[in-house]
CSV table of C-alpha atoms in Angstrom, one decimal:
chain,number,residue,atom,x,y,z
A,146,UNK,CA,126.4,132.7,26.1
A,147,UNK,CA,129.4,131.9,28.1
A,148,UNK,CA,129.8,129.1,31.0
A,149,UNK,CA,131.8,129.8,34.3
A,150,UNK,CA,133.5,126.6,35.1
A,151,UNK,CA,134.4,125.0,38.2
A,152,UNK,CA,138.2,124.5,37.9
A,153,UNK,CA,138.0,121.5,41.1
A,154,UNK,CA,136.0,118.9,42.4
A,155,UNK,CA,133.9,119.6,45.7
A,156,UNK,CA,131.0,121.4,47.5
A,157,UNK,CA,130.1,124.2,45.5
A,158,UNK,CA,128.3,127.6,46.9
A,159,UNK,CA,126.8,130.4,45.6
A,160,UNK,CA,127.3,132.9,48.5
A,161,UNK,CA,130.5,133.7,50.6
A,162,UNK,CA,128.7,132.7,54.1
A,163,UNK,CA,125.2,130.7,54.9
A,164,UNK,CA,123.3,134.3,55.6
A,165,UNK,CA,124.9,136.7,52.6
A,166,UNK,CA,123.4,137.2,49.1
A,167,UNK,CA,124.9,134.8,46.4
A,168,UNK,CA,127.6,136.7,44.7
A,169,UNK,CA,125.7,137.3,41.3
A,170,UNK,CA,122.4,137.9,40.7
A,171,UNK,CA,120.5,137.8,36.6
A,172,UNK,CA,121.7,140.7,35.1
A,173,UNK,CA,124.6,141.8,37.1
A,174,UNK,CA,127.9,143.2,35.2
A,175,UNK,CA,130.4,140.7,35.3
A,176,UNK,CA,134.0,141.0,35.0
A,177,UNK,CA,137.1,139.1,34.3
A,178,UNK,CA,138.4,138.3,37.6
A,179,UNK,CA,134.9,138.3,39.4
A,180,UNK,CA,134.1,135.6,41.8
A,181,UNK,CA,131.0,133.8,41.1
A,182,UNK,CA,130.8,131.2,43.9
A,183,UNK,CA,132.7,129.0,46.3
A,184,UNK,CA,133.8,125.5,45.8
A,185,UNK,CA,134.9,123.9,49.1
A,186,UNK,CA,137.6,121.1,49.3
A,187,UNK,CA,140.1,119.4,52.0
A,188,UNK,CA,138.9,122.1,54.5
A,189,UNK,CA,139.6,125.0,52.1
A,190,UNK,CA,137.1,127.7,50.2
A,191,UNK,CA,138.5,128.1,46.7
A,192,UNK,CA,137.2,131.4,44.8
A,193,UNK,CA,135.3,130.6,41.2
A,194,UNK,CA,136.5,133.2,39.2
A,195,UNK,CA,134.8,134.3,35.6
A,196,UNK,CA,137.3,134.4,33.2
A,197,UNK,CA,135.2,136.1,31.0
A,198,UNK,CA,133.0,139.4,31.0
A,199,UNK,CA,129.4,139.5,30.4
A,200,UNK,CA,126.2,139.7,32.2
A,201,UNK,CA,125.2,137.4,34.4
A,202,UNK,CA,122.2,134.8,33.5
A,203,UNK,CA,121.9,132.4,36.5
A,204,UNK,CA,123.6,129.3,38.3
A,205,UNK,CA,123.5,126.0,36.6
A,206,UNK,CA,124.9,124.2,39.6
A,207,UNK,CA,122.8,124.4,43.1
A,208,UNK,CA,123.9,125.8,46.1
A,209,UNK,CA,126.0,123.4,48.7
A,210,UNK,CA,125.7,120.6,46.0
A,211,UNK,CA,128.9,118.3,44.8
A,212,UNK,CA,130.6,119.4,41.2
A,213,UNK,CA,133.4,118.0,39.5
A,214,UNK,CA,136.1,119.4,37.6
A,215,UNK,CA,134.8,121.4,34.4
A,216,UNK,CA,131.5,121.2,35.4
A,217,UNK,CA,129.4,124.7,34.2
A,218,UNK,CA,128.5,126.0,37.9
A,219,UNK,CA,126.9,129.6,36.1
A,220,UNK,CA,125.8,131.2,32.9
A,221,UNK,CA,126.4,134.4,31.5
A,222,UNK,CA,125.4,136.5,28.3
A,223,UNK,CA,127.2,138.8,26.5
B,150,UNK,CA,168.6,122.8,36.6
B,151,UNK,CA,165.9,124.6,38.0
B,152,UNK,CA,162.0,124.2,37.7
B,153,UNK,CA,159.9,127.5,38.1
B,154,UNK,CA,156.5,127.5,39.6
B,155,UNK,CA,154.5,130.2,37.5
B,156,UNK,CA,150.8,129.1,39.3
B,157,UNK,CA,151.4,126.0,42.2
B,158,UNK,CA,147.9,124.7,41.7
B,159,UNK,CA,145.9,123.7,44.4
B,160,UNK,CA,148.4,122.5,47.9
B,161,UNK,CA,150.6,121.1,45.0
B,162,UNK,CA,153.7,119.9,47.3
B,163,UNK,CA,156.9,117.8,46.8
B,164,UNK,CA,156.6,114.4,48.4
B,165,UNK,CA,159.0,111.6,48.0
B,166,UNK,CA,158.6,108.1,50.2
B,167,UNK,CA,158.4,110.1,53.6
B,168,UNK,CA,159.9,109.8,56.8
B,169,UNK,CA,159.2,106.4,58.5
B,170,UNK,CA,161.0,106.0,62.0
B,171,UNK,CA,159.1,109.4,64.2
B,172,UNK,CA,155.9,108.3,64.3
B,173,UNK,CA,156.3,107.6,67.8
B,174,UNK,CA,157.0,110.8,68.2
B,175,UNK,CA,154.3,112.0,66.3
B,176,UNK,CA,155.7,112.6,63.2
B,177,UNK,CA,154.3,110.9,60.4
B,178,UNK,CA,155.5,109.3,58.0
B,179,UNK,CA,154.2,111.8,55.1
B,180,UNK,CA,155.4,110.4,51.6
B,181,UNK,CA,153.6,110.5,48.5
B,182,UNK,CA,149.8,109.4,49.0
B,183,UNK,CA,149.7,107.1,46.3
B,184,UNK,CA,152.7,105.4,46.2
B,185,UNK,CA,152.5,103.4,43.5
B,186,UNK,CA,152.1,106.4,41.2
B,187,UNK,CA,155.2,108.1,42.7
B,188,UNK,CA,157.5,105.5,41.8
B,189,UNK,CA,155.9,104.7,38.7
B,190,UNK,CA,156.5,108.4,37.1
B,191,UNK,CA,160.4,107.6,38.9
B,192,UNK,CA,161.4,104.8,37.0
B,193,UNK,CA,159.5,106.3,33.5
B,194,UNK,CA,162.2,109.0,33.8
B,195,UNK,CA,164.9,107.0,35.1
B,196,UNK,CA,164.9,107.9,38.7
B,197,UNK,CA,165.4,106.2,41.7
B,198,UNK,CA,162.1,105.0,42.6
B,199,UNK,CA,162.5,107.2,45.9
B,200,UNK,CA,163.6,110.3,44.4
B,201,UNK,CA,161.5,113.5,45.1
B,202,UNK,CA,158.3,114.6,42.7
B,203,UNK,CA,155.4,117.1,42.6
B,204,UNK,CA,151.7,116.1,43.7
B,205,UNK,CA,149.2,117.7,42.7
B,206,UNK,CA,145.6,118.0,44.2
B,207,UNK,CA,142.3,118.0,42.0
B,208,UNK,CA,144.4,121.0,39.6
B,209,UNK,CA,147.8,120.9,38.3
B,210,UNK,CA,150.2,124.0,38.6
B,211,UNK,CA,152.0,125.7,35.7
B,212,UNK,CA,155.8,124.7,35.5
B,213,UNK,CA,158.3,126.3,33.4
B,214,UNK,CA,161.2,124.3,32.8
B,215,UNK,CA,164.9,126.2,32.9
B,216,UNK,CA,166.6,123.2,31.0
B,217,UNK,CA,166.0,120.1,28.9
B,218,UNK,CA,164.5,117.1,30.8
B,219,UNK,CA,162.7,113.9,30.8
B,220,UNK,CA,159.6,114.5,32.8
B,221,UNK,CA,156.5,111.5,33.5
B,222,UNK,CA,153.1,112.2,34.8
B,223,UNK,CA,151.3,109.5,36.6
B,224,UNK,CA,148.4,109.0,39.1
B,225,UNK,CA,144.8,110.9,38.4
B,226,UNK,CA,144.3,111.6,34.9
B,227,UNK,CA,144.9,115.0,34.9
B,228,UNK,CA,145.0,115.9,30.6
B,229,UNK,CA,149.2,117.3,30.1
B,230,UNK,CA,149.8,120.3,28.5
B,231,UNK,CA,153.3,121.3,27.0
B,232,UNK,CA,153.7,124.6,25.2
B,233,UNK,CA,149.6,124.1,24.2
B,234,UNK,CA,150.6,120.6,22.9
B,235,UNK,CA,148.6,117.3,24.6
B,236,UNK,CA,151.1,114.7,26.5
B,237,UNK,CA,150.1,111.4,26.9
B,238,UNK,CA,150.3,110.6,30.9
B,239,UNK,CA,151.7,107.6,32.7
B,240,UNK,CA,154.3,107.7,29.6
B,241,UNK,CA,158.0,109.8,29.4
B,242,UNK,CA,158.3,113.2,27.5
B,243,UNK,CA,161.0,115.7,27.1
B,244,UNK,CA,160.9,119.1,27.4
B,245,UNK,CA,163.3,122.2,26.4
B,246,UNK,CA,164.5,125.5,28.5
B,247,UNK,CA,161.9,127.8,28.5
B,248,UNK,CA,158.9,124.7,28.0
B,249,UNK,CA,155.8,125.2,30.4
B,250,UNK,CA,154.2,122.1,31.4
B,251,UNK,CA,150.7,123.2,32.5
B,252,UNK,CA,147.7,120.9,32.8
B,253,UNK,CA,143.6,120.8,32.4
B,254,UNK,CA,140.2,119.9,34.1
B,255,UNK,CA,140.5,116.9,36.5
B,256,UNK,CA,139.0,113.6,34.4
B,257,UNK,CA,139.3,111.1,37.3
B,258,UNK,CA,141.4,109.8,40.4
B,259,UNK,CA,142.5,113.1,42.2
B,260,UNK,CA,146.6,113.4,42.6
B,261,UNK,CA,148.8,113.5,39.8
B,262,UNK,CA,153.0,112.9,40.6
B,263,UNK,CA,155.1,115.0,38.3
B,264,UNK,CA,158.2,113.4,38.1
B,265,UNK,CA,161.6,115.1,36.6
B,266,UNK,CA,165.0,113.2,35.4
B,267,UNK,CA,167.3,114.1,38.4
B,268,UNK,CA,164.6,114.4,41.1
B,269,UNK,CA,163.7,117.3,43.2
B,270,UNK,CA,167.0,118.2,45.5
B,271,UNK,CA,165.8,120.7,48.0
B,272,UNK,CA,167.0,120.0,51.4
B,273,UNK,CA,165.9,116.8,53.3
B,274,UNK,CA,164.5,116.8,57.0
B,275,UNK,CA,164.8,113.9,58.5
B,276,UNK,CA,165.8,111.8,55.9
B,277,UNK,CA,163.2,112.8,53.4
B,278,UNK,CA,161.9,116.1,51.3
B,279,UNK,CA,158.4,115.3,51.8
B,280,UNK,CA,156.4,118.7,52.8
B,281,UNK,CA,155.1,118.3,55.9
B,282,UNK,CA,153.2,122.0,56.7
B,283,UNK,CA,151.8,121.2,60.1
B,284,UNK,CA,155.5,120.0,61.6
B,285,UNK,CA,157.3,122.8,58.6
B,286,UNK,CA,159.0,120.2,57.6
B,287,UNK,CA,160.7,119.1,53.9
B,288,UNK,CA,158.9,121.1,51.0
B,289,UNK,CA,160.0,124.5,50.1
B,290,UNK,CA,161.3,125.8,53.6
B,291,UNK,CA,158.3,123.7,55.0
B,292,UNK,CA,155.8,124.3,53.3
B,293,UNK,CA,153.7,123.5,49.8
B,294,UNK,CA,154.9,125.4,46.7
B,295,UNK,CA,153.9,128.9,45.6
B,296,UNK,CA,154.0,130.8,42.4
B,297,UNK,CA,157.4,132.3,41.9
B,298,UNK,CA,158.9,129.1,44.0
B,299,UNK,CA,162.3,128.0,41.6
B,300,UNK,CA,163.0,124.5,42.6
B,301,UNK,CA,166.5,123.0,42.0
B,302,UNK,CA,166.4,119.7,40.5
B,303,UNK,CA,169.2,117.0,40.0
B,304,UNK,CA,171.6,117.4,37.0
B,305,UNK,CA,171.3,114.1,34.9
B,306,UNK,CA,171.6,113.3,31.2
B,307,UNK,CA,167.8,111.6,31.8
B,308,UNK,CA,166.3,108.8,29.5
B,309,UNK,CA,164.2,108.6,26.4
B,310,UNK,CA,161.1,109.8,25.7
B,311,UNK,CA,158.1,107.3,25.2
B,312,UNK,CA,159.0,105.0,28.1
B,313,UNK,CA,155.3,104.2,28.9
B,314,UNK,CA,153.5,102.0,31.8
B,315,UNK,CA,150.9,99.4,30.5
B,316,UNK,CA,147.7,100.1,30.7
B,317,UNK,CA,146.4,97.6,32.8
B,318,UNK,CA,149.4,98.2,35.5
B,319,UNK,CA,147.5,102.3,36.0
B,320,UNK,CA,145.4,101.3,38.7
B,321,UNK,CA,142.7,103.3,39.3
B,322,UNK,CA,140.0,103.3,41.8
B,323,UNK,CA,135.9,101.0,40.5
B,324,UNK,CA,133.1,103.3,41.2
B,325,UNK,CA,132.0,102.6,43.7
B,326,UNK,CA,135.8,102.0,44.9
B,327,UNK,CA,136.4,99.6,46.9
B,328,UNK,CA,138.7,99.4,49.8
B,329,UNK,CA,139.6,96.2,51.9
B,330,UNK,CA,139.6,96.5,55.4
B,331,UNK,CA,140.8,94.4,58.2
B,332,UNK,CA,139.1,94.8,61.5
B,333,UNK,CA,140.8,95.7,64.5
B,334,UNK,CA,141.7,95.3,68.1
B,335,UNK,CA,139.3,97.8,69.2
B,336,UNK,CA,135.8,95.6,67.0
B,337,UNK,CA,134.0,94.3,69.8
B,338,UNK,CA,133.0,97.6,70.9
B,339,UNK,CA,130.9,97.6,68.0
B,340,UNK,CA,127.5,95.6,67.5
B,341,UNK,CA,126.9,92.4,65.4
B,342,UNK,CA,124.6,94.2,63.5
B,343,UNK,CA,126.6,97.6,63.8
B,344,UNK,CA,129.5,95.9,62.3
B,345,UNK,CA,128.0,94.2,59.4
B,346,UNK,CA,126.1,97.7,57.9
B,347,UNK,CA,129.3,99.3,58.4
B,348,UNK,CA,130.1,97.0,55.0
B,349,UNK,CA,126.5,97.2,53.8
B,350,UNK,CA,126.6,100.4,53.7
B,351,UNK,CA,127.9,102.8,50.6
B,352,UNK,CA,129.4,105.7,51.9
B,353,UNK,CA,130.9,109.0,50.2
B,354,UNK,CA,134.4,110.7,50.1
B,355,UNK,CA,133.7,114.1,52.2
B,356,UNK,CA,135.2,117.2,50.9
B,357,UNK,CA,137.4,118.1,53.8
B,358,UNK,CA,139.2,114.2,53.5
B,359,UNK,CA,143.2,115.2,52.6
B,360,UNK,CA,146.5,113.9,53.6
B,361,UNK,CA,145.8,113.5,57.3
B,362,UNK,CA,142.9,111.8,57.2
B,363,UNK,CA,139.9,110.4,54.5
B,364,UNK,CA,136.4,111.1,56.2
B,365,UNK,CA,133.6,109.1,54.8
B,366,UNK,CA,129.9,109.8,55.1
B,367,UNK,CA,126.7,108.6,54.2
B,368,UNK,CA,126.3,105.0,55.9
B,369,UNK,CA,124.1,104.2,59.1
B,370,UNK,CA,125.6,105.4,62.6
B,371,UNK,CA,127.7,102.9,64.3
B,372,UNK,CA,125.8,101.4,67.8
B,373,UNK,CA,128.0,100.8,70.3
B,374,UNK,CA,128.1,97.4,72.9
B,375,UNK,CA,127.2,98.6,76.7
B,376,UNK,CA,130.0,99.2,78.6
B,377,UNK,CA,131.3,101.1,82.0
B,378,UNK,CA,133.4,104.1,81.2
B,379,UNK,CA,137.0,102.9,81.9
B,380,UNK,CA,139.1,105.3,83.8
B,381,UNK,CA,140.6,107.9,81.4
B,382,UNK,CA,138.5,107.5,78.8
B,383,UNK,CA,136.1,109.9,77.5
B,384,UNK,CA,132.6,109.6,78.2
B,385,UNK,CA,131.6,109.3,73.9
B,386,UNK,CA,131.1,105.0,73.3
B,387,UNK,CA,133.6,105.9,70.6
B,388,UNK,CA,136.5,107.1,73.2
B,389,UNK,CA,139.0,104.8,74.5
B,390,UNK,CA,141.8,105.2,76.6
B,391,UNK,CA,144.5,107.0,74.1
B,392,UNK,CA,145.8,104.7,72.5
B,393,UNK,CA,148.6,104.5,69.6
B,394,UNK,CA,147.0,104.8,65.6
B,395,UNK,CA,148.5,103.1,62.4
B,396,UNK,CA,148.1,104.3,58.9
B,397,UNK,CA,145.2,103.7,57.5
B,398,UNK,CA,143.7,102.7,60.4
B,399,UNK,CA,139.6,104.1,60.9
B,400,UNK,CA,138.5,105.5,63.6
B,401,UNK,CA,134.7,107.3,63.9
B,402,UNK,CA,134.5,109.6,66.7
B,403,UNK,CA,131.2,109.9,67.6
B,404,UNK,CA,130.0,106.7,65.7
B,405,UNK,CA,129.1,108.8,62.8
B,406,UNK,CA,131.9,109.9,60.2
B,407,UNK,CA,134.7,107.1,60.1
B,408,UNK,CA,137.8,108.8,59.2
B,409,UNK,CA,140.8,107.0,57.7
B,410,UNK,CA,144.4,107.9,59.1
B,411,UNK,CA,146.5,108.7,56.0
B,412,UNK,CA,150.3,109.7,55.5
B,413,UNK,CA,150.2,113.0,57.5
B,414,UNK,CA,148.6,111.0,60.5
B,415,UNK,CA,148.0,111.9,64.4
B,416,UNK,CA,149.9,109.4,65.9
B,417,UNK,CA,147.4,108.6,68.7
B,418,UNK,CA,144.3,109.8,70.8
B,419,UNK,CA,141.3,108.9,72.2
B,420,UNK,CA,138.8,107.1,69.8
B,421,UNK,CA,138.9,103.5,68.6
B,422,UNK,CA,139.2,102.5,65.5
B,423,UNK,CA,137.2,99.8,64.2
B,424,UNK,CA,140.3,98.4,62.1
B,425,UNK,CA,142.3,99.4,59.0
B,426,UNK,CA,142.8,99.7,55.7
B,427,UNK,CA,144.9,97.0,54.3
B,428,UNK,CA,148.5,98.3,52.8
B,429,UNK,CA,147.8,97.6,49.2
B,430,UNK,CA,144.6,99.7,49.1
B,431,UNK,CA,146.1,102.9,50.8
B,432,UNK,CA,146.8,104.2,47.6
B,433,UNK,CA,143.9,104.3,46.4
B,434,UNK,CA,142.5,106.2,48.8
B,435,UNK,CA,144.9,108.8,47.5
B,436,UNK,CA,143.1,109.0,44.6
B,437,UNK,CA,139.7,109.5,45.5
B,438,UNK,CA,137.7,112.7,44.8
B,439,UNK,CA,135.2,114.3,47.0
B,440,UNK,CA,131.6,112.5,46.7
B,441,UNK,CA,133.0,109.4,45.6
B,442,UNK,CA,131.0,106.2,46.5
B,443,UNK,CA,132.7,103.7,48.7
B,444,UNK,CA,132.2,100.3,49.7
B,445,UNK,CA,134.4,98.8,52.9
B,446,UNK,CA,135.4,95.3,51.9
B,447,UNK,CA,135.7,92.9,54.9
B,448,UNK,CA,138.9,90.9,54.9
B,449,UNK,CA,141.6,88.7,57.1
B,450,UNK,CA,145.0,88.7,57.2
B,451,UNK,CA,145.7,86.5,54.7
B,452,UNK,CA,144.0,88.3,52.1
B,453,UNK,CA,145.7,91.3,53.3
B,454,UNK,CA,149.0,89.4,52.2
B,455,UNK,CA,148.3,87.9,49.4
B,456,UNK,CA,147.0,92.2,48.1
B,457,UNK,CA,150.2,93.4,49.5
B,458,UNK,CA,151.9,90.5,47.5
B,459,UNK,CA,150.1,91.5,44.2
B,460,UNK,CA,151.0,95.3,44.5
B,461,UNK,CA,154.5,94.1,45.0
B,462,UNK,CA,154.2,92.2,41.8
B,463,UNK,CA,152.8,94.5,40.2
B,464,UNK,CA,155.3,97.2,40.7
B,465,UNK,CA,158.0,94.3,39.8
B,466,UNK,CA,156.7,93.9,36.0
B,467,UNK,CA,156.8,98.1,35.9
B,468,UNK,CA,160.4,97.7,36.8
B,469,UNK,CA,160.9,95.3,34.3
B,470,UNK,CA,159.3,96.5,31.3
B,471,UNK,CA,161.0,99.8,32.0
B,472,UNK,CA,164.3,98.1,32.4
């Protein structure tokens, strides 16, 4: 198992706009360079990217909640 | 000597000690946003305290160094990275041609000042090298740096490595983090009661807060005293008649969100502001993550002196252990 950090502090969030689909769903491919979610800061939407490939397991951080830098915001298995 | 930027980070911009003298013109003053930190990482590498440095947002970029130099890293505690070898911060290093300097996870505060022997010498706009995007000003051609950005930076011999600032002169915001405030001409307009859960209250840093302008939320809303709508004010009980703002001054449009002016200001406009953040804890402010609990700290203008009087001093005993 492999964690997806978030590389900032701010909002974070699943899906690229309130009415889409979150970006990864339990057992989607993932690959390096994928984005995973959404952290928003100082009025700007930063892209989480895996750095890693795998299969996605599930979010560990919840939807339009605070995370700081290094926090796990998704889990994925090889 | 040249730095190169191989990944700029997040808004990571030059900033110096700004432009006073346009603000009534409606240019700010800009500058770095925790001052203290700037001239801290100046004088560990021998600068003038003034000279021009990198800060860096919540993540640090990637620098690769074309020549020796003595480089400091001060402010948020960002962990340093030379080459894949750990740096102590708020302390002098040296670096070789061809060194990256490259930096981790955020562990608290939120801008780091990467200062460099020589200083930063790209052009100055009006009088400083500060990056002002909104006005294009100072920075790289106006703007904040990008990857493949090569810098030009001062030719000097540069001092010693392990030059380091005392612990207990890194200042560093208290959780919550407190920040004194001094109320202001435009008060009344609020209730007793209003007025006294503003300080109550604990509010949070919101995530959009940058160099313009800290927004807090969390607290109660502000209620406002009864008044007839002056002529040319707006028709909100948090509109005045424009007025002129200061730095750090904290206004709350709508009664709801205060927002504390910072470097890259508005010069002036229509809400009041309830008063301002005293000098000495406007750098603070700078380093102050998203969702960070605040407490406003009622005070008057003598305690407001006697702070600014203690940041001066502390800066003075930097200067002289570094001497």
């Amino acid at each position: 198992m492999s964690q997806v950090l978030s590389p900032l502090p701010g909002t974070f969030y699943v899906k690229p706009s309130p009415e889409a689909k979150p970006y990864k769903a339990k057992g989607d491919m993932v690959a390096v360079g994928d984005v995973i979610g959404l952290v928003e800061v100082m009025k700007t939407f930063i892209e989480v990217k895996s750095e890693k490939a795998g299969t996605f397991r599930e979010y560990v951080a919840d939807d339009a909640c605070p995370v700081s830098a290094g926090q796990p915001v998704a889990s994925l298995e090889f | 000597m040249t730095l190169k930027i191989k990944n700029p980070g997040l808004s990571t911009s030059i900033q110096d000690l700004g432009r006073p003298g346009y603000f009534h013109l409606g240019i700010p003053m800009g500058g770095a946003m925790d001052r203290f930190a700037l001239r801290a990482a100046n004088t560990l590498v021998g600068n003038p305290e003034e000279a021009a440095c990198l800060e860096a947002v919540f993540m640090g970029p990637e620098i690769e160094f074309q020549a020796e130099a003595t480089v400091a890293v001060t402010g948020a505690d960002l962990p340093i990275d030379v080459d894949g070898n750990p740096v102590e911060g708020w302390t002098s290093f040296k670096v070789k041609a061809g060194q990256v300097l490259s930096f981790g996870f955020l562990v608290s505060g939120a801008r780091a000042y990467i200062a460099i022997s020589g200083g930063i010498t790209t052009p100055e706009a009006l009088g400083s090298r500060s990056a002002y995007p909104i006005g294009a000003l100072g920075g790289v051609e106006g703007r904040a740096i990008q990857a493949g950005d090569v810098l030009p930076v001062g030719k000097v011999a540069g001092v010693g490595a392990g030059r380091s600032v005392p612990t207990e002169l890194r200042r560093k915001p208290a959780n919550p983090a407190e920040l004194r405030v001094l109320p202001g001409l435009y008060w009344h307009r609020l209730t007793e009661a209003s007025g006294t859960g503003f300080f109550e209250d604990e509010w949070t840093v919101a995530p959009e807060a940058d160099r313009m302008g800290y927004r807090f939320k969390g607290g109660k809303p502000l209620e406002f005293v009864d008044r007839d709508q002056p002529f040319g004010a707006g028709a909100d009980p948090s509109n005045i008649v424009d007025g002129c703002y200061s730095y750090g001054s904290i206004q709350v449009p709508g009664g709801t969100e205060p927002i504390v002016l910072h470097r890259d200001a508005v010069s002036g406009g229509g809400y009041f502001t309830l008063g301002a953040i005293i000098s000495a804890d406007m750098d603070l402010i700078g380093q102050l993550q998203p969702h960070t609990p605040v407490k406003f700290v009622r005070v008057d203008m003598d305690e407001a002196l006697a702070a600014r009087k203690d940041r001066k001093q502390m800066l003075q005993r930097i200067r002289e252990e570094l001497s």
